[in-house]
Amino acid sequence: MNTILILDDEYVVRQSFVDYFEDSLWRVVQAETAEQALDLLETEQPEVAIVDIRLPGIDGDDFIREALDRQKQLAFVICSGSPTYGVPVDLQQQISVSDHFFRKPVTNFEELEEDALRMMKQSA
Amino acid sequence: MTQSERLRLDDQEELALLRQQLADYEAMFNSGQIMLWYKDLHNRHLRVNQAAAALDGLMPYQMEGKPCEEIYPKEQAEAFYKDDLEVINTGEAKLNIVEQHTPPGKDEACWLRVCKVPTRDARGNISGVLAFAVDISEQKKTELELAQSMALLDSVINGIYDPIFVKDEQHRFLVLNDTMCEMMKQSRSELLGKSDYEFFPKDQADIFWAHDDLVLDSNDVDINEEEFTRDGKTNTISTIKSSFSNPITGQRNLVGSIRDVTARKEAETELHQLRTYLANIIDSMPSIMIGVDKSGAVLQWNIEAARVTGIESSDAVGQPLESVFPRLAPDLKSVNKAISTQREVTESKRSYQHDGNTYFEDITIYPLTDKGEEGAVIRVDDVSERVHIEEMMIQSEKMLSVGGLAAGMAHEINNPLAGLMQTAKVLNNRLSLQNVPANQVAADDVGTDMATIHAFMEQRGIFRMLEAIDESGVRVAGIVDNMLSFARKSDATSSCHNVNDLLNKSIELSATDYDLKKEYDFKSIKIKKDYAQDLPLLPCEAVKLQQVFLNLFRNGAEAMHEAKVTQPTFTLHSHFDQEHDTVCIAIEDNGPGIDEEIRKRIFEPFFTTKPVGVGTGLGLSVSYFIITENHGGEMTVESELGKGARFCIRLPCDSNGEQP
């Protein structure tokens, strides 16, 4: 069973991701903040993470940078509700960061899931 | 008869003859008016005739044999003798001595003309002086009067500043006053008796003579203005000539007086030039400028006024303002107000309709007061363009503020929206027949199966409701996206496209769009294409331009459908404006048109004519924003009610219009 990390500070949004991926037979771990997620990575080894950008404390971009150092195998798919957000250049260059950026609301979960699978295989 | 007898006889006869002659001579000597006397070498009167003695109130015998000094005062006697001595010494007659003579004992002098001739004795030696004298007092008096009147005439004509001259029939100068001589720069003696040809070039003299002849041949007065060149300086002179009959010669003479009108002419010219200059200034104004008097009659009418009204200045001046410029009739009140308060009256952006279009003008009325003549100047400026630009700027500002607001709000809206929509999606998954193992497990747990649950949901319309939630969410997301279009920042990169191709693609897309969603068929709309084939490739964001075109097609199609137009038609124009390096596109429909109030606001965000829930009210404003802000172009709409609408888009080739 593949493990996916859902990082989103908004409970309702995070839960909808969790529910979807659980229904699709993923093992889901979740975190409300980047700090929590980093702690989680001490004990868990998810293959892929769905990352929200605007977070209290450490933001999504810095979380990816930090997590990249700790777990080389982890792949990232960014999902943000901010219309002005763009993926920073240094992250664009990372092979384990998806070049497909998802805007919230995500209307097509299947597409997100496919991208997560693709990234997972790519980084493995 | 002897010789001596014959001699004696001869002597006697001769004597008798001599006596006779002497008697005749005596008679002659004393008769007549001529005064005669003779004196010896020493100023002694030998003989004095009666006329001469009578002048002094004496008899001849009272004078004869007496020296002058005894008769006259010493001074006078010496003066007489001085003349005598001249004759005696030279032996020549002294003629026409005019002298004043005061008879002894009288106060009144008389004038004499005296001739003195020497007398000689038998040996030819000078023996005395014979004098003849005539009393010329009367003549002298006349001469004096004449001289006085001549002097008076001279004083008069010289006292007149204007040059004055008199010419005879042969055009020769008879009289000239000092000013005339000065003007001619000649002395009087050089001028008298001469004619113009001796002082002027032939062509000039010809003209002078021609005018001379006009008055010499008639009793008319001739006034002529002519150029008069002297020393390289040209003056304008006005010459008045009239003729008279010279009482002395009986000839026709002409008298002329000249006035130098150069200064007046120069002032006239200057005035004329100033007037022309001012008129030119007024005419060069892009504004309509109309001068009116207190009653509203037109005094001044500039070229712009003539251009706008089609009435020439010459036809407008003097007419009542309301008859030549009916639109300004209500302003006559303001004219009176401006005059009475002596303050300008202005009215900004007044609208009027013309040929179905709305125009705006600023009207300014300036009061004028000149020497009690009251009036005003009305200035009318067409500010339609400015008002139009202002409208556009307000539009643009509104959009930008919406954009700014949207950027801030989008994240806040998107998150709960994500919660809503994503949860609905999972909900749908869990209730449907999809192969979700957890569904099966849960159903088993509660003693039912997914088919039953699904059937229940179907029957109760739960999926329809979930779809309603999803559709509403999509609309909210669409609105947020559209609002975000107003933010200046644009990530999209532009590439080069042919606008004709973009229009064609948009038409195709519209066709499919309408096939699916509306009950009418976009394909039933006739598309006329009037494309220019020489369009340059336009750097643009193709997707965004297509969004604009789609929007226009959708709005136009809906409008034509709603108005039940029998043969709905879109006409697409494209052409290249080489001068401005701009591609111009026009999309025309034959729908119901847009009324003025709506036209004004049509690009405003959230302005919609569609029922609530049908449109977002953002389509046209997003389009407008894409054209103006993203592409640096222009977008306008023209419409006449009942005759369709025409959207015009101008896109510059040299700028992508994106602003930082």
GROMACS .gro file of N, CA, C and O in nm, chain B residues 161-247:
model
  348
  285TYR      N    1  -0.073  12.452  -4.368
  285TYR     CA    2   0.029  12.349  -4.365
  285TYR      C    3   0.029  12.264  -4.491
  285TYR      O    4   0.131  12.218  -4.536
  286ASP      N    5  -0.089  12.241  -4.549
  286ASP     CA    6  -0.095  12.158  -4.669
  286ASP      C    7  -0.031  12.229  -4.788
  286ASP      O    8  -0.047  12.349  -4.804
  287PRO      N    9   0.041  12.153  -4.871
  287PRO     CA   10   0.096  12.214  -4.992
  287PRO      C   11  -0.016  12.263  -5.083
  287PRO      O   12  -0.117  12.194  -5.101
  288ILE      N   13   0.001  12.386  -5.136
  288ILE     CA   14  -0.100  12.445  -5.224
  288ILE      C   15  -0.030  12.497  -5.349
  288ILE      O   16   0.082  12.551  -5.341
  289PHE      N   17  -0.092  12.479  -5.463
  289PHE     CA   18  -0.033  12.529  -5.588
  289PHE      C   19  -0.143  12.573  -5.683
  289PHE      O   20  -0.258  12.532  -5.669
  290VAL      N   21  -0.102  12.659  -5.775
  290VAL     CA   22  -0.193  12.700  -5.882
  290VAL      C   23  -0.120  12.675  -6.013
  290VAL      O   24   0.000  12.701  -6.024
  291LYS      N   25  -0.193  12.614  -6.108
  291LYS     CA   26  -0.133  12.588  -6.239
  291LYS      C   27  -0.214  12.659  -6.346
  291LYS      O   28  -0.336  12.676  -6.331
  292ASP      N   29  -0.148  12.696  -6.455
  292ASP     CA   30  -0.223  12.754  -6.567
  292ASP      C   31  -0.267  12.643  -6.662
  292ASP      O   32  -0.250  12.525  -6.632
  293GLU      N   33  -0.325  12.685  -6.776
  293GLU     CA   34  -0.379  12.586  -6.870
  293GLU      C   35  -0.271  12.493  -6.924
  293GLU      O   36  -0.299  12.381  -6.966
  294GLN      N   37  -0.148  12.545  -6.925
  294GLN     CA   38  -0.038  12.462  -6.976
  294GLN      C   39   0.029  12.382  -6.863
  294GLN      O   40   0.141  12.334  -6.878
  295HIS      N   41  -0.041  12.373  -6.750
  295HIS     CA   42   0.006  12.293  -6.636
  295HIS      C   43   0.131  12.351  -6.571
  295HIS      O   44   0.203  12.280  -6.504
  296ARG      N   45   0.155  12.478  -6.598
  296ARG     CA   46   0.275  12.537  -6.537
  296ARG      C   47   0.238  12.597  -6.402
  296ARG      O   48   0.130  12.651  -6.385
  297PHE      N   49   0.333  12.588  -6.310
  297PHE     CA   50   0.308  12.642  -6.175
  297PHE      C   51   0.304  12.792  -6.178
  297PHE      O   52   0.395  12.857  -6.229
  298LEU      N   53   0.194  12.846  -6.125
  298LEU     CA   54   0.182  12.992  -6.115
  298LEU      C   55   0.204  13.037  -5.971
  298LEU      O   56   0.263  13.140  -5.946
  299VAL      N   57   0.155  12.962  -5.882
  299VAL     CA   58   0.165  12.996  -5.740
  299VAL      C   59   0.198  12.867  -5.665
  299VAL      O   60   0.146  12.761  -5.697
  300LEU      N   61   0.289  12.882  -5.569
  300LEU     CA   62   0.317  12.768  -5.482
  300LEU      C   63   0.338  12.820  -5.342
  300LEU      O   64   0.403  12.923  -5.324
  301ASN      N   65   0.284  12.753  -5.243
  301ASN     CA   66   0.314  12.798  -5.107
  301ASN      C   67   0.442  12.731  -5.056
  301ASN      O   68   0.499  12.644  -5.123
  302ASP      N   69   0.488  12.775  -4.942
  302ASP     CA   70   0.618  12.728  -4.891
  302ASP      C   71   0.619  12.577  -4.873
  302ASP      O   72   0.715  12.509  -4.907
  303THR      N   73   0.507  12.524  -4.820
  303THR     CA   74   0.503  12.379  -4.794
  303THR      C   75   0.516  12.301  -4.924
  303THR      O   76   0.579  12.195  -4.930
  304MET      N   77   0.451  12.355  -5.029
  304MET     CA   78   0.459  12.290  -5.160
  304MET      C   79   0.605  12.286  -5.207
  304MET      O   80   0.652  12.183  -5.255
  305CYS      N   81   0.674  12.402  -5.191
  305CYS     CA   82   0.814  12.407  -5.233
  305CYS      C   83   0.897  12.307  -5.153
  305CYS      O   84   0.982  12.236  -5.207
  306GLU      N   85   0.865  12.300  -5.023
  306GLU     CA   86   0.936  12.206  -4.937
  306GLU      C   87   0.913  12.063  -4.982
  306GLU      O   88   1.006  11.984  -4.991
  307MET      N   89   0.787  12.036  -5.013
  307MET     CA   90   0.754  11.900  -5.055
  307MET      C   91   0.827  11.866  -5.184
  307MET      O   92   0.874  11.753  -5.201
  308MET      N   93   0.835  11.965  -5.274
  308MET     CA   94   0.901  11.940  -5.402
  308MET      C   95   1.052  11.947  -5.387
  308MET      O   96   1.125  11.915  -5.481
  309LYS      N   97   1.098  11.995  -5.273
  309LYS     CA   98   1.241  12.012  -5.247
  309LYS      C   99   1.307  12.102  -5.352
  309LYS      O  100   1.416  12.072  -5.402
  310GLN      N  101   1.235  12.207  -5.389
  310GLN     CA  102   1.287  12.304  -5.487
  310GLN      C  103   1.255  12.443  -5.434
  310GLN      O  104   1.161  12.459  -5.356
  311SER      N  105   1.333  12.540  -5.481
  311SER     CA  106   1.298  12.676  -5.443
  311SER      C  107   1.184  12.722  -5.533
  311SER      O  108   1.160  12.667  -5.640
  312ARG      N  109   1.114  12.822  -5.486
  312ARG     CA  110   0.997  12.869  -5.560
  312ARG      C  111   1.037  12.913  -5.700
  312ARG      O  112   0.969  12.880  -5.797
  313SER      N  113   1.152  12.980  -5.711
  313SER     CA  114   1.190  13.031  -5.842
  313SER      C  115   1.219  12.918  -5.941
  313SER      O  116   1.198  12.932  -6.060
  314GLU      N  117   1.267  12.805  -5.887
  314GLU     CA  118   1.294  12.693  -5.977
  314GLU      C  119   1.166  12.627  -6.026
  314GLU      O  120   1.166  12.559  -6.127
  315LEU      N  121   1.060  12.645  -5.946
  315LEU     CA  122   0.935  12.577  -5.979
  315LEU      C  123   0.844  12.661  -6.069
  315LEU      O  124   0.778  12.608  -6.157
  316LEU      N  125   0.841  12.790  -6.043
  316LEU     CA  126   0.746  12.876  -6.113
  316LEU      C  127   0.764  12.865  -6.264
  316LEU      O  128   0.876  12.864  -6.315
  317GLY      N  129   0.653  12.852  -6.333
  317GLY     CA  130   0.656  12.847  -6.480
  317GLY      C  131   0.690  12.710  -6.535
  317GLY      O  132   0.693  12.691  -6.656
  318LYS      N  133   0.722  12.616  -6.444
  318LYS     CA  134   0.758  12.482  -6.494
  318LYS      C  135   0.645  12.382  -6.465
  318LYS      O  136   0.554  12.410  -6.388
  319SER      N  137   0.656  12.267  -6.527
  319SER     CA  138   0.549  12.167  -6.511
  319SER      C  139   0.604  12.040  -6.446
  319SER      O  140   0.724  12.025  -6.429
  320ASP      N  141   0.512  11.952  -6.414
  320ASP     CA  142   0.547  11.829  -6.342
  320ASP      C  143   0.656  11.747  -6.411
  320ASP      O  144   0.733  11.677  -6.346
  321TYR      N  145   0.656  11.751  -6.544
  321TYR     CA  146   0.750  11.666  -6.618
  321TYR      C  147   0.895  11.700  -6.587
  321TYR      O  148   0.983  11.619  -6.610
  322GLU      N  149   0.919  11.822  -6.535
  322GLU     CA  150   1.057  11.857  -6.504
  322GLU      C  151   1.100  11.805  -6.367
  322GLU      O  152   1.217  11.812  -6.333
  323PHE      N  153   1.004  11.753  -6.292
  323PHE     CA  154   1.039  11.709  -6.155
  323PHE      C  155   1.004  11.564  -6.127
  323PHE      O  156   1.050  11.506  -6.030
  324PHE      N  157   0.918  11.507  -6.210
  324PHE     CA  158   0.871  11.370  -6.182
  324PHE      C  159   0.897  11.280  -6.302
  324PHE      O  160   0.902  11.328  -6.415
  325PRO      N  161   0.905  11.152  -6.276
  325PRO     CA  162   0.913  11.057  -6.388
  325PRO      C  163   0.787  11.071  -6.475
  325PRO      O  164   0.681  11.111  -6.426
  326LYS      N  165   0.802  11.033  -6.601
  326LYS     CA  166   0.695  11.058  -6.697
  326LYS      C  167   0.561  10.995  -6.652
  326LYS      O  168   0.457  11.059  -6.655
  327ASP      N  169   0.567  10.869  -6.609
  327ASP     CA  170   0.441  10.802  -6.576
  327ASP      C  171   0.368  10.871  -6.463
  327ASP      O  172   0.245  10.880  -6.462
  328GLN      N  173   0.446  10.924  -6.368
  328GLN     CA  174   0.382  10.992  -6.255
  328GLN      C  175   0.323  11.126  -6.302
  328GLN      O  176   0.210  11.160  -6.268
  329ALA      N  177   0.404  11.198  -6.380
  329ALA     CA  178   0.357  11.327  -6.430
  329ALA      C  179   0.233  11.309  -6.518
  329ALA      O  180   0.139  11.390  -6.513
  330ASP      N  181   0.230  11.201  -6.597
  330ASP     CA  182   0.114  11.172  -6.681
  330ASP      C  183  -0.013  11.168  -6.598
  330ASP      O  184  -0.117  11.224  -6.636
  331ILE      N  185  -0.002  11.100  -6.482
  331ILE     CA  186  -0.120  11.087  -6.396
  331ILE      C  187  -0.162  11.223  -6.343
  331ILE      O  188  -0.279  11.259  -6.345
  332PHE      N  189  -0.061  11.302  -6.299
  332PHE     CA  190  -0.093  11.436  -6.246
  332PHE      C  191  -0.166  11.518  -6.353
  332PHE      O  192  -0.266  11.584  -6.326
  333TRP      N  193  -0.115  11.510  -6.475
  333TRP     CA  194  -0.174  11.590  -6.584
  333TRP      C  195  -0.314  11.544  -6.617
  333TRP      O  196  -0.403  11.625  -6.644
  334ALA      N  197  -0.333  11.416  -6.616
  334ALA     CA  198  -0.466  11.363  -6.648
  334ALA      C  199  -0.569  11.419  -6.550
  334ALA      O  200  -0.679  11.459  -6.589
  335HIS      N  201  -0.528  11.425  -6.421
  335HIS     CA  202  -0.622  11.479  -6.322
  335HIS      C  203  -0.635  11.630  -6.337
  335HIS      O  204  -0.743  11.684  -6.314
  336ASP      N  205  -0.527  11.698  -6.378
  336ASP     CA  206  -0.536  11.841  -6.407
  336ASP      C  207  -0.644  11.865  -6.512
  336ASP      O  208  -0.730  11.951  -6.497
  337ASP      N  209  -0.635  11.784  -6.620
  337ASP     CA  210  -0.728  11.803  -6.732
  337ASP      C  211  -0.873  11.783  -6.690
  337ASP      O  212  -0.962  11.851  -6.740
  338LEU      N  213  -0.894  11.691  -6.598
  338LEU     CA  214  -1.030  11.666  -6.552
  338LEU      C  215  -1.094  11.792  -6.496
  338LEU      O  216  -1.212  11.817  -6.520
  339VAL      N  217  -1.017  11.868  -6.421
  339VAL     CA  218  -1.077  11.987  -6.360
  339VAL      C  219  -1.066  12.109  -6.450
  339VAL      O  220  -1.152  12.196  -6.447
  340LEU      N  221  -0.963  12.114  -6.535
  340LEU     CA  222  -0.947  12.231  -6.624
  340LEU      C  223  -1.062  12.236  -6.723
  340LEU      O  224  -1.106  12.342  -6.764
  341ASP      N  225  -1.111  12.119  -6.762
  341ASP     CA  226  -1.217  12.113  -6.862
  341ASP      C  227  -1.356  12.123  -6.802
  341ASP      O  228  -1.455  12.115  -6.873
  342SER      N  229  -1.364  12.131  -6.672
  342SER     CA  230  -1.498  12.132  -6.612
  342SER      C  231  -1.494  12.214  -6.484
  342SER      O  232  -1.392  12.269  -6.447
  343ASN      N  233  -1.608  12.215  -6.417
  343ASN     CA  234  -1.611  12.284  -6.288
  343ASN      C  235  -1.605  12.184  -6.174
  343ASN      O  236  -1.633  12.218  -6.060
  344ASP      N  237  -1.572  12.061  -6.209
  344ASP     CA  238  -1.571  11.957  -6.107
  344ASP      C  239  -1.454  11.974  -6.012
  344ASP      O  240  -1.355  12.038  -6.043
  345VAL      N  241  -1.471  11.913  -5.898
  345VAL     CA  242  -1.361  11.904  -5.803
  345VAL      C  243  -1.308  11.761  -5.812
  345VAL      O  244  -1.386  11.667  -5.817
  346ASP      N  245  -1.180  11.750  -5.822
  346ASP     CA  246  -1.121  11.616  -5.834
  346ASP      C  247  -1.042  11.584  -5.709
  346ASP      O  248  -0.958  11.663  -5.665
  347ILE      N  249  -1.074  11.470  -5.649
  347ILE     CA  250  -0.995  11.425  -5.534
  347ILE      C  251  -0.929  11.295  -5.572
  347ILE      O  252  -0.996  11.201  -5.617
  348ASN      N  253  -0.801  11.292  -5.558
  348ASN     CA  254  -0.729  11.172  -5.602
  348ASN      C  255  -0.621  11.136  -5.501
  348ASN      O  256  -0.546  11.221  -5.455
  349GLU      N  257  -0.620  11.004  -5.467
  349GLU     CA  258  -0.511  10.957  -5.380
  349GLU      C  259  -0.407  10.892  -5.467
  349GLU      O  260  -0.439  10.809  -5.553
  350GLU      N  261  -0.284  10.933  -5.448
  350GLU     CA  262  -0.180  10.875  -5.532
  350GLU      C  263  -0.052  10.852  -5.452
  350GLU      O  264  -0.030  10.912  -5.349
  351GLU      N  265   0.025  10.762  -5.506
  351GLU     CA  266   0.156  10.732  -5.446
  351GLU      C  267   0.251  10.840  -5.492
  351GLU      O  268   0.250  10.882  -5.607
  352PHE      N  269   0.333  10.884  -5.402
  352PHE     CA  270   0.424  10.991  -5.435
  352PHE      C  271   0.561  10.951  -5.381
  352PHE      O  272   0.578  10.936  -5.261
  353THR      N  273   0.651  10.925  -5.476
  353THR     CA  274   0.780  10.872  -5.433
  353THR      C  275   0.887  10.981  -5.445
  353THR      O  276   0.899  11.047  -5.548
  354ARG      N  277   0.952  11.002  -5.336
  354ARG     CA  278   1.059  11.101  -5.336
  354ARG      C  279   1.169  11.051  -5.243
  354ARG      O  280   1.141  11.009  -5.132
  355ASP      N  281   1.292  11.052  -5.294
  355ASP     CA  282   1.407  11.004  -5.216
  355ASP      C  283   1.384  10.860  -5.167
  355ASP      O  284   1.417  10.826  -5.055
  356GLY      N  285   1.323  10.781  -5.252
  356GLY     CA  286   1.307  10.640  -5.218
  356GLY      C  287   1.198  10.614  -5.117
  356GLY      O  288   1.172  10.501  -5.081
  357LYS      N  289   1.134  10.721  -5.068
  357LYS     CA  290   1.027  10.700  -4.971
  357LYS      C  291   0.894  10.724  -5.039
  357LYS      O  292   0.875  10.825  -5.106
  358THR      N  293   0.804  10.629  -5.025
  358THR     CA  294   0.675  10.644  -5.091
  358THR      C  295   0.571  10.690  -4.989
  358THR      O  296   0.551  10.627  -4.887
  359ASN      N  297   0.512  10.803  -5.021
  359ASN     CA  298   0.404  10.854  -4.937
  359ASN      C  299   0.274  10.848  -5.015
  359ASN      O  300   0.275  10.845  -5.138
  360THR      N  301   0.168  10.846  -4.943
  360THR     CA  302   0.038  10.852  -5.010
  360THR      C  303  -0.014  10.994  -4.992
  360THR      O  304  -0.019  11.044  -4.881
  361ILE      N  305  -0.048  11.058  -5.104
  361ILE     CA  306  -0.100  11.194  -5.094
  361ILE      C  307  -0.240  11.199  -5.151
  361ILE      O  308  -0.273  11.125  -5.243
  362SER      N  309  -0.318  11.285  -5.092
  362SER     CA  310  -0.453  11.306  -5.143
  362SER      C  311  -0.456  11.448  -5.199
  362SER      O  312  -0.431  11.544  -5.129
  363THR      N  313  -0.483  11.459  -5.329
  363THR     CA  314  -0.479  11.590  -5.393
  363THR      C  315  -0.620  11.632  -5.433
  363THR      O  316  -0.693  11.555  -5.496
  364ILE      N  317  -0.657  11.754  -5.390
  364ILE     CA  318  -0.787  11.808  -5.429
  364ILE      C  319  -0.762  11.920  -5.529
  364ILE      O  320  -0.685  12.012  -5.502
  365LYS      N  321  -0.822  11.908  -5.647
  365LYS     CA  322  -0.800  12.009  -5.750
  365LYS      C  323  -0.935  12.068  -5.793
  365LYS      O  324  -1.033  11.994  -5.805
  366SER      N  325  -0.935  12.200  -5.816
  366SER     CA  326  -1.054  12.262  -5.876
  366SER      C  327  -1.004  12.375  -5.965
  366SER      O  328  -0.888  12.418  -5.952
  367SER      N  329  -1.088  12.419  -6.056
  367SER     CA  330  -1.040  12.522  -6.150
  367SER      C  331  -1.115  12.653  -6.129
  367SER      O  332  -1.222  12.656  -6.068
  368PHE      N  333  -1.055  12.757  -6.178
  368PHE     CA  334  -1.120  12.890  -6.172
  368PHE      C  335  -1.070  12.970  -6.290
  368PHE      O  336  -0.971  12.935  -6.353
  369SER      N  337  -1.142  13.074  -6.316
  369SER     CA  338  -1.103  13.159  -6.428
  369SER      C  339  -1.017  13.272  -6.374
  369SER      O  340  -1.059  13.346  -6.286
  370ASN      N  341  -0.895  13.280  -6.425
  370ASN     CA  342  -0.802  13.383  -6.376
  370ASN      C  343  -0.850  13.520  -6.425
  370ASN      O  344  -0.860  13.542  -6.545
  371PRO      N  345  -0.883  13.611  -6.333
  371PRO     CA  346  -0.939  13.740  -6.376
  371PRO      C  347  -0.841  13.826  -6.455
  371PRO      O  348  -0.881  13.913  -6.532
   0.00000   0.00000   0.00000
